[in-house]
mmCIF file of C-alpha atoms in Angstrom:
data_model
loop_
_atom_site.group_PDB
_atom_site.id
_atom_site.type_symbol
_atom_site.label_atom_id
_atom_site.label_comp_id
_atom_site.label_asym_id
_atom_site.label_seq_id
_atom_site.Cartn_x
_atom_site.Cartn_y
_atom_site.Cartn_z
ATOM 1 C CA MET A 1137 41.438 -35.980 6.040
ATOM 2 C CA GLU A 1138 38.538 -38.146 6.101
ATOM 3 C CA LYS A 1139 37.096 -35.069 8.349
ATOM 4 C CA VAL A 1140 38.800 -32.156 6.304
ATOM 5 C CA LYS A 1141 36.985 -34.245 3.314
ATOM 6 C CA THR A 1142 33.173 -34.135 5.301
ATOM 7 C CA ALA A 1143 34.036 -30.367 6.490
ATOM 8 C CA ASN A 1144 34.318 -29.769 2.980
ATOM 9 C CA GLN A 1145 31.296 -31.489 1.655
ATOM 10 C CA LYS A 1146 28.540 -30.064 4.112
ATOM 11 C CA SER A 1147 30.259 -26.259 3.693
ATOM 12 C CA GLN A 1148 29.140 -27.014 -0.587
ATOM 13 C CA SER A 1149 25.833 -28.464 1.154
ATOM 14 C CA SER A 1150 25.261 -25.739 3.292
ATOM 15 C CA LEU A 1151 26.379 -22.659 -0.328
ATOM 16 C CA SER A 1152 24.453 -24.856 -2.492
ATOM 17 C CA PHE A 1153 20.993 -25.077 -0.176
ATOM 18 C CA LEU A 1154 21.840 -21.065 0.392
ATOM 19 C CA LYS A 1155 21.860 -20.839 -3.690
ATOM 20 C CA ASN A 1156 19.071 -22.792 -4.070
ATOM 21 C CA LEU A 1157 16.960 -21.291 -1.752
ATOM 22 C CA LEU A 1158 17.846 -17.790 -3.309
ATOM 23 C CA ILE A 1159 16.862 -18.749 -6.663
ATOM 24 C CA ALA A 1160 13.447 -19.964 -5.292
ATOM 25 C CA ARG A 1161 13.117 -16.633 -3.975
ATOM 26 C CA TRP A 1162 14.389 -14.371 -5.394
ATOM 27 C CA ARG A 1163 10.942 -13.060 -6.756
ATOM 28 C CA SER A 1164 9.544 -12.933 -3.362
ATOM 29 C CA LEU A 1165 12.711 -10.874 -1.983
ATOM 30 C CA LEU A 1166 12.550 -8.283 -4.896
ATOM 31 C CA PHE A 1167 9.111 -7.748 -4.059
ATOM 32 C CA LEU A 1168 10.272 -7.511 -0.200
ATOM 33 C CA LEU A 1169 13.240 -4.923 -1.367
ATOM 34 C CA ILE A 1170 10.819 -2.468 -3.924
ATOM 35 C CA GLY A 1171 7.509 -2.945 -2.660
ATOM 36 C CA VAL A 1172 8.537 -2.456 1.231
ATOM 37 C CA TYR A 1173 11.976 -1.192 1.649
ATOM 38 C CA LEU A 1174 11.618 1.640 -0.628
ATOM 39 C CA PRO A 1175 8.700 2.804 -0.143
ATOM 40 C CA LEU A 1176 8.747 2.885 3.541
ATOM 41 C CA GLN A 1177 12.794 4.621 3.174
ATOM 42 C CA VAL A 1178 11.348 7.461 0.740
ATOM 43 C CA PHE A 1179 9.008 7.994 3.728
ATOM 44 C CA GLU A 1180 11.658 8.323 5.910
ATOM 45 C CA ILE A 1181 13.726 10.478 4.203
ATOM 46 C CA LEU A 1182 10.293 12.868 3.538
ATOM 47 C CA ILE A 1183 9.805 12.513 7.737
ATOM 48 C CA VAL A 1184 13.676 14.004 8.004
ATOM 49 C CA LYS A 1185 13.575 16.422 5.235
ATOM 50 C CA ILE A 1186 9.585 18.330 6.460
ATOM 51 C CA TRP A 1187 11.075 17.895 9.963
ATOM 52 C CA GLN A 1188 13.807 20.083 9.360
ATOM 53 C CA ASN A 1189 12.002 22.255 6.973
ATOM 54 C CA GLN A 1190 7.785 22.783 7.686
ATOM 55 C CA ALA A 1191 7.812 24.422 4.467
ATOM 56 C CA GLY A 1192 8.748 21.556 2.292
ATOM 57 C CA LEU A 1193 11.316 20.456 -0.359
ATOM 58 C CA PRO A 1194 12.121 23.317 -2.970
ATOM 59 C CA TRP A 1195 9.955 21.164 -5.336
ATOM 60 C CA ASP A 1196 7.074 21.749 -3.306
ATOM 61 C CA VAL A 1197 5.874 25.284 -4.550
ATOM 62 C CA PRO A 1198 6.906 25.003 -7.821
ATOM 63 C CA ILE A 1199 4.687 21.894 -8.442
ATOM 64 C CA LEU A 1200 2.062 23.574 -6.853
ATOM 65 C CA LEU A 1201 1.952 26.704 -8.914
ATOM 66 C CA ALA A 1202 2.439 25.139 -12.183
ATOM 67 C CA VAL A 1203 -0.861 23.056 -11.623
ATOM 68 C CA HIS A 1204 -2.718 26.140 -9.614
ATOM 69 C CA SER A 1205 -1.770 28.525 -13.586
ATOM 70 C CA THR A 1206 -4.070 25.074 -15.269
ATOM 71 C CA ALA A 1207 -7.058 26.422 -13.217
ATOM 72 C CA ASN A 1208 -9.959 27.280 -15.259
ATOM 73 C CA PRO A 1209 -14.274 26.459 -13.920
ATOM 74 C CA GLN A 1210 -14.589 23.401 -15.378
ATOM 75 C CA LEU A 1211 -10.979 21.785 -13.731
ATOM 76 C CA ASP A 1212 -12.780 23.630 -10.671
ATOM 77 C CA ILE A 1213 -15.860 21.302 -10.562
ATOM 78 C CA LEU A 1214 -13.915 18.240 -11.796
ATOM 79 C CA ALA A 1215 -10.984 18.309 -8.875
ATOM 80 C CA VAL A 1216 -13.940 19.290 -5.995
ATOM 81 C CA ALA A 1217 -15.812 16.585 -7.439
ATOM 82 C CA LEU A 1218 -12.375 13.945 -6.892
ATOM 83 C CA ALA A 1219 -11.797 15.466 -3.595
ATOM 84 C CA ILE A 1220 -15.293 13.909 -2.617
ATOM 85 C CA ILE A 1221 -14.960 10.665 -4.662
ATOM 86 C CA GLY A 1222 -11.756 10.693 -3.060
ATOM 87 C CA LEU A 1223 -12.714 10.718 0.701
ATOM 88 C CA PRO A 1224 -11.465 8.484 2.806
ATOM 89 C CA TRP A 1225 -15.334 8.006 4.100
ATOM 90 C CA THR A 1226 -16.220 7.348 0.697
ATOM 91 C CA ALA A 1227 -14.125 4.519 0.741
ATOM 92 C CA ILE A 1228 -15.327 2.932 3.627
ATOM 93 C CA PRO A 1229 -19.296 1.381 1.891
ATOM 94 C CA ILE A 1230 -17.137 0.264 -0.665
ATOM 95 C CA LEU A 1231 -14.673 -1.651 1.326
ATOM 96 C CA GLY A 1232 -17.658 -2.452 3.726
ATOM 97 C CA ALA A 1233 -19.596 -3.997 0.845
ATOM 98 C CA ILE A 1234 -16.315 -5.709 -0.088
ATOM 99 C CA ALA A 1235 -15.926 -7.213 3.589
ATOM 100 C CA LEU A 1236 -19.744 -8.468 3.262
ATOM 101 C CA ILE A 1237 -19.629 -10.513 -0.192
ATOM 102 C CA LEU A 1238 -15.935 -12.368 1.746
ATOM 103 C CA LEU A 1239 -17.742 -12.504 4.462
ATOM 104 C CA LEU A 1240 -20.685 -14.418 3.041
ATOM 105 C CA GLN A 1241 -18.354 -16.204 0.683
ATOM 106 C CA LYS A 1242 -16.558 -17.045 3.854
ATOM 107 C CA ARG A 1243 -12.859 -16.500 2.604
ATOM 108 C CA TRP A 1244 -11.857 -15.294 5.877
ATOM 109 C CA ARG A 1245 -7.683 -14.882 4.821
ATOM 110 C CA SER A 1246 -9.199 -11.835 2.283
ATOM 111 C CA LEU A 1247 -11.607 -10.894 4.574
ATOM 112 C CA ALA A 1248 -8.457 -10.526 7.012
ATOM 113 C CA TYR A 1249 -6.378 -8.688 4.831
ATOM 114 C CA LEU A 1250 -9.378 -6.004 3.837
ATOM 115 C CA LEU A 1251 -9.384 -5.315 7.777
ATOM 116 C CA THR A 1252 -5.899 -5.287 8.967
ATOM 117 C CA ALA A 1253 -4.772 -3.012 5.616
ATOM 118 C CA SER A 1254 -7.427 -0.867 5.748
ATOM 119 C CA VAL A 1255 -7.872 -0.001 9.306
ATOM 120 C CA GLY A 1256 -4.219 -0.063 9.440
ATOM 121 C CA SER A 1257 -4.134 2.558 6.910
ATOM 122 C CA VAL A 1258 -6.288 4.872 8.635
ATOM 123 C CA ILE A 1259 -4.041 4.563 11.972
ATOM 124 C CA ILE A 1260 -0.667 5.502 10.511
ATOM 125 C CA ASN A 1261 -2.052 8.728 8.682
ATOM 126 C CA ARG A 1262 -4.017 9.927 12.078
ATOM 127 C CA THR A 1263 -0.959 9.248 13.975
ATOM 128 C CA ALA A 1264 1.674 10.362 11.328
ATOM 129 C CA LYS A 1265 -0.690 13.717 10.607
ATOM 130 C CA GLU A 1266 -0.553 14.369 14.697
ATOM 131 C CA LEU A 1267 3.115 13.558 15.141
ATOM 132 C CA MET A 1268 4.206 16.140 11.902
ATOM 133 C CA HIS A 1269 1.848 18.434 12.158
ATOM 134 C CA ARG A 1270 2.352 20.467 9.177
ATOM 135 C CA VAL A 1271 0.587 22.843 7.892
ATOM 136 C CA ARG A 1272 -1.107 23.111 4.271
ATOM 137 C CA PRO A 1273 -0.194 25.199 1.948
ATOM 138 C CA GLN A 1274 -1.409 28.770 2.155
ATOM 139 C CA LEU A 1275 -0.370 30.117 -1.169
ATOM 140 C CA TRP A 1276 -3.874 30.577 -2.755
ATOM 141 C CA GLN A 1277 -7.631 31.075 -1.444
ATOM 142 C CA SER A 1278 -8.668 27.254 -1.327
ATOM 143 C CA ILE A 1279 -12.555 26.639 -3.355
ATOM 144 C CA ALA A 1280 -12.613 23.240 -1.390
ATOM 145 C CA PRO A 1281 -10.327 24.087 2.392
ATOM 146 C CA GLU A 1282 -9.209 21.743 4.776
ATOM 147 C CA SER A 1283 -8.419 22.636 8.361
ATOM 148 C CA SER A 1284 -6.356 19.247 9.446
ATOM 149 C CA PHE A 1285 -2.941 18.477 9.479
ATOM 150 C CA ALA A 1286 -1.334 17.670 5.347
ATOM 151 C CA PHE A 1287 1.175 15.328 6.436
ATOM 152 C CA PRO A 1288 0.528 12.679 4.805
ATOM 153 C CA SER A 1289 -2.280 12.982 2.547
ATOM 154 C CA ALA A 1290 -5.401 11.016 3.622
ATOM 155 C CA HIS A 1291 -6.361 11.762 0.327
ATOM 156 C CA ALA A 1292 -3.152 9.665 -1.134
ATOM 157 C CA MET A 1293 -3.227 6.963 1.522
ATOM 158 C CA THR A 1294 -6.952 6.376 1.251
ATOM 159 C CA SER A 1295 -6.379 5.677 -2.889
ATOM 160 C CA VAL A 1296 -3.738 3.358 -2.389
ATOM 161 C CA THR A 1297 -4.732 1.294 -0.076
ATOM 162 C CA LEU A 1298 -8.453 1.099 -1.964
ATOM 163 C CA VAL A 1299 -6.690 0.186 -5.232
ATOM 164 C CA ALA A 1300 -4.134 -2.569 -3.147
ATOM 165 C CA ILE A 1301 -6.399 -4.068 -1.970
ATOM 166 C CA LEU A 1302 -8.227 -4.425 -4.790
ATOM 167 C CA LEU A 1303 -5.105 -5.770 -6.792
ATOM 168 C CA PHE A 1304 -3.952 -8.411 -3.994
ATOM 169 C CA LEU A 1305 -7.875 -9.725 -3.754
ATOM 170 C CA THR A 1306 -8.131 -9.713 -7.678
ATOM 171 C CA TRP A 1307 -4.399 -11.700 -7.899
ATOM 172 C CA ASP A 1308 -5.627 -14.408 -9.581
ATOM 173 C CA SER A 1309 -7.890 -13.312 -12.092
ATOM 174 C CA SER A 1310 -7.505 -11.903 -15.332
ATOM 175 C CA TRP A 1311 -8.870 -8.753 -13.810
ATOM 176 C CA ARG A 1312 -5.965 -7.396 -12.884
ATOM 177 C CA TRP A 1313 -4.826 -5.665 -15.406
ATOM 178 C CA LEU A 1314 -7.245 -3.836 -15.720
ATOM 179 C CA LEU A 1315 -7.769 -2.951 -11.916
ATOM 180 C CA LEU A 1316 -3.665 -2.007 -12.129
ATOM 181 C CA ILE A 1317 -4.610 0.782 -15.575
ATOM 182 C CA PHE A 1318 -7.565 1.563 -14.149
ATOM 183 C CA GLY A 1319 -6.372 2.141 -10.825
ATOM 184 C CA SER A 1320 -3.128 4.151 -11.125
ATOM 185 C CA LEU A 1321 -5.212 6.478 -13.254
ATOM 186 C CA TYR A 1322 -7.634 7.006 -10.089
ATOM 187 C CA VAL A 1323 -4.669 7.753 -7.898
ATOM 188 C CA ILE A 1324 -2.966 9.837 -9.828
ATOM 189 C CA ALA A 1325 -6.265 11.514 -10.320
ATOM 190 C CA ILE A 1326 -6.879 12.197 -7.029
ATOM 191 C CA ALA A 1327 -3.185 13.484 -6.249
ATOM 192 C CA TRP A 1328 -3.898 15.719 -8.878
ATOM 193 C CA CYS A 1329 -7.210 17.019 -7.590
ATOM 194 C CA ARG A 1330 -5.023 17.827 -3.836
ATOM 195 C CA LEU A 1331 -2.470 19.524 -5.600
ATOM 196 C CA TYR A 1332 -5.249 21.057 -7.478
ATOM 197 C CA LEU A 1333 -7.221 22.836 -4.533
ATOM 198 C CA GLY A 1334 -3.836 24.068 -3.340
ATOM 199 C CA VAL A 1335 -4.568 21.879 -0.183
ATOM 200 C CA HIS A 1336 -1.435 19.895 -0.134
ATOM 201 C CA PHE A 1337 2.337 19.792 -1.345
ATOM 202 C CA PRO A 1338 3.071 17.392 -3.147
ATOM 203 C CA SER A 1339 5.576 15.680 -0.261
ATOM 204 C CA ASP A 1340 2.329 15.097 1.347
ATOM 205 C CA ILE A 1341 0.771 13.358 -1.569
ATOM 206 C CA LEU A 1342 4.420 11.410 -2.297
ATOM 207 C CA ALA A 1343 4.670 10.520 1.288
ATOM 208 C CA GLY A 1344 0.387 8.931 1.404
ATOM 209 C CA TRP A 1345 1.440 6.949 -1.305
ATOM 210 C CA MET A 1346 4.974 5.374 -0.108
ATOM 211 C CA VAL A 1347 3.543 4.542 3.594
ATOM 212 C CA ALA A 1348 0.340 2.910 1.744
ATOM 213 C CA LEU A 1349 2.104 1.216 -0.898
ATOM 214 C CA GLY A 1350 4.824 -0.277 2.082
ATOM 215 C CA TRP A 1351 1.930 -1.100 4.048
ATOM 216 C CA THR A 1352 -0.564 -2.818 2.224
ATOM 217 C CA ILE A 1353 2.452 -5.342 0.774
ATOM 218 C CA GLY A 1354 3.361 -5.855 3.950
ATOM 219 C CA VAL A 1355 0.576 -7.247 4.930
ATOM 220 C CA SER A 1356 -0.198 -8.986 2.085
ATOM 221 C CA LEU A 1357 3.122 -10.850 2.280
ATOM 222 C CA ILE A 1358 2.001 -12.308 5.981
ATOM 223 C CA ILE A 1359 -1.299 -12.810 6.026
ATOM 224 C CA LYS A 1360 -0.930 -13.896 2.166
ATOM 225 C CA PRO A 1361 -4.145 -13.318 0.232
ATOM 226 C CA TYR A 1362 -3.214 -14.181 -2.326
ATOM 227 C CA GLU A 1363 -2.452 -18.270 -1.103
ATOM 228 C CA THR A 1364 -5.439 -19.470 -3.494
ATOM 229 C CA LYS A 1365 -4.033 -22.846 -4.711
ATOM 230 C CA THR A 1366 -5.720 -25.484 -3.500
ATOM 231 C CA LYS A 1367 -9.347 -25.429 -4.852
ATOM 232 C CA SER A 1368 -12.383 -26.770 -2.673
ATOM 233 C CA VAL A 1369 -14.353 -29.915 -3.657
ATOM 234 C CA ASN A 1370 -17.684 -28.182 -3.106
ATOM 235 C CA CYS A 1371 -17.027 -24.503 -3.929
ATOM 236 C CA ASP A 1372 -14.929 -22.349 -5.991
ATOM 237 C CA ARG A 1373 -13.392 -21.023 -2.242
ATOM 238 C CA SER A 1374 -9.517 -21.442 -1.808
ATOM 239 C CA GLU A 1375 -9.204 -23.886 1.412
ATOM 240 C CA ASP A 1376 -6.042 -21.552 2.320
ATOM 241 C CA GLU A 1377 -9.617 -18.898 2.867
ATOM 242 C CA THR A 1378 -10.610 -21.443 5.574
ATOM 243 C CA THR A 1379 -7.388 -22.965 6.867
ATOM 244 C CA LEU A 1380 -4.174 -21.842 8.291
ATOM 245 C CA LEU A 1381 -1.185 -22.335 6.335
ATOM 246 C CA PRO A 1382 1.760 -25.201 7.581
ATOM 247 C CA GLU A 1383 3.946 -22.041 8.821
ATOM 248 C CA GLU A 1384 0.818 -20.281 10.280
ATOM 249 C CA ARG A 1385 0.256 -23.472 12.321
ATOM 250 C CA LYS A 1386 3.537 -24.135 13.532
ATOM 251 C CA LEU A 1387 3.463 -20.246 14.910
ATOM 252 C CA ILE A 1388 0.451 -21.137 17.025
ATOM 253 C CA THR A 1389 1.655 -24.718 18.187
ATOM 254 C CA GLU A 1390 4.966 -22.759 19.594
ATOM 255 C CA GLU A 1391 3.460 -20.004 21.235
#
């Protein structure tokens, strides 16, 4: 009887631990599901569909034609300007300036996140383009034609990556909500200009959004640039920015 009682207590203890663990970590698990798994799942579905049919998804052409039907000289100027602003090369000086500031402030963790997220995004985009070899739409003569492969959109990936990096770097400040609002408008505006110019299918844009979202959030869960709870005595920089977390030290020790 004693053995059975002991076994039951251990079982209840294990179940209680699992329940408490899931309750304590439900936000992180939900964040992982919505921020990483679902975007990457959508990206995978798009890859399969486009691999089977290079012409695109059923809603690609109708959306492009609907956007093109609004064309006028004023919107032409706006679309070209947004295309230049949204260029990956335009993001480099912005991210470079932020990286320099983080370097001078010795915010190593934030700097590691910025470099990993941005460089990784470029590598993913170039690799996916070369693997998919999807040609650009040719429904009309674009006023700003492109010659590289279309899938996924580099403009879409760059805009989401840039906004995501800025959001995670300002996670503990009140600026994040303002940044989220204007960042969302920026991402949508860049996407619109690519469709308006006729150089991307909507599925190219969606794929760029999804893979950039999954990548930047996934990297944040590993590097944790928002771990800034303990403040240094002589400055307002977090100690977590310049020291490893306990679990990170343990991993290095085990290796």
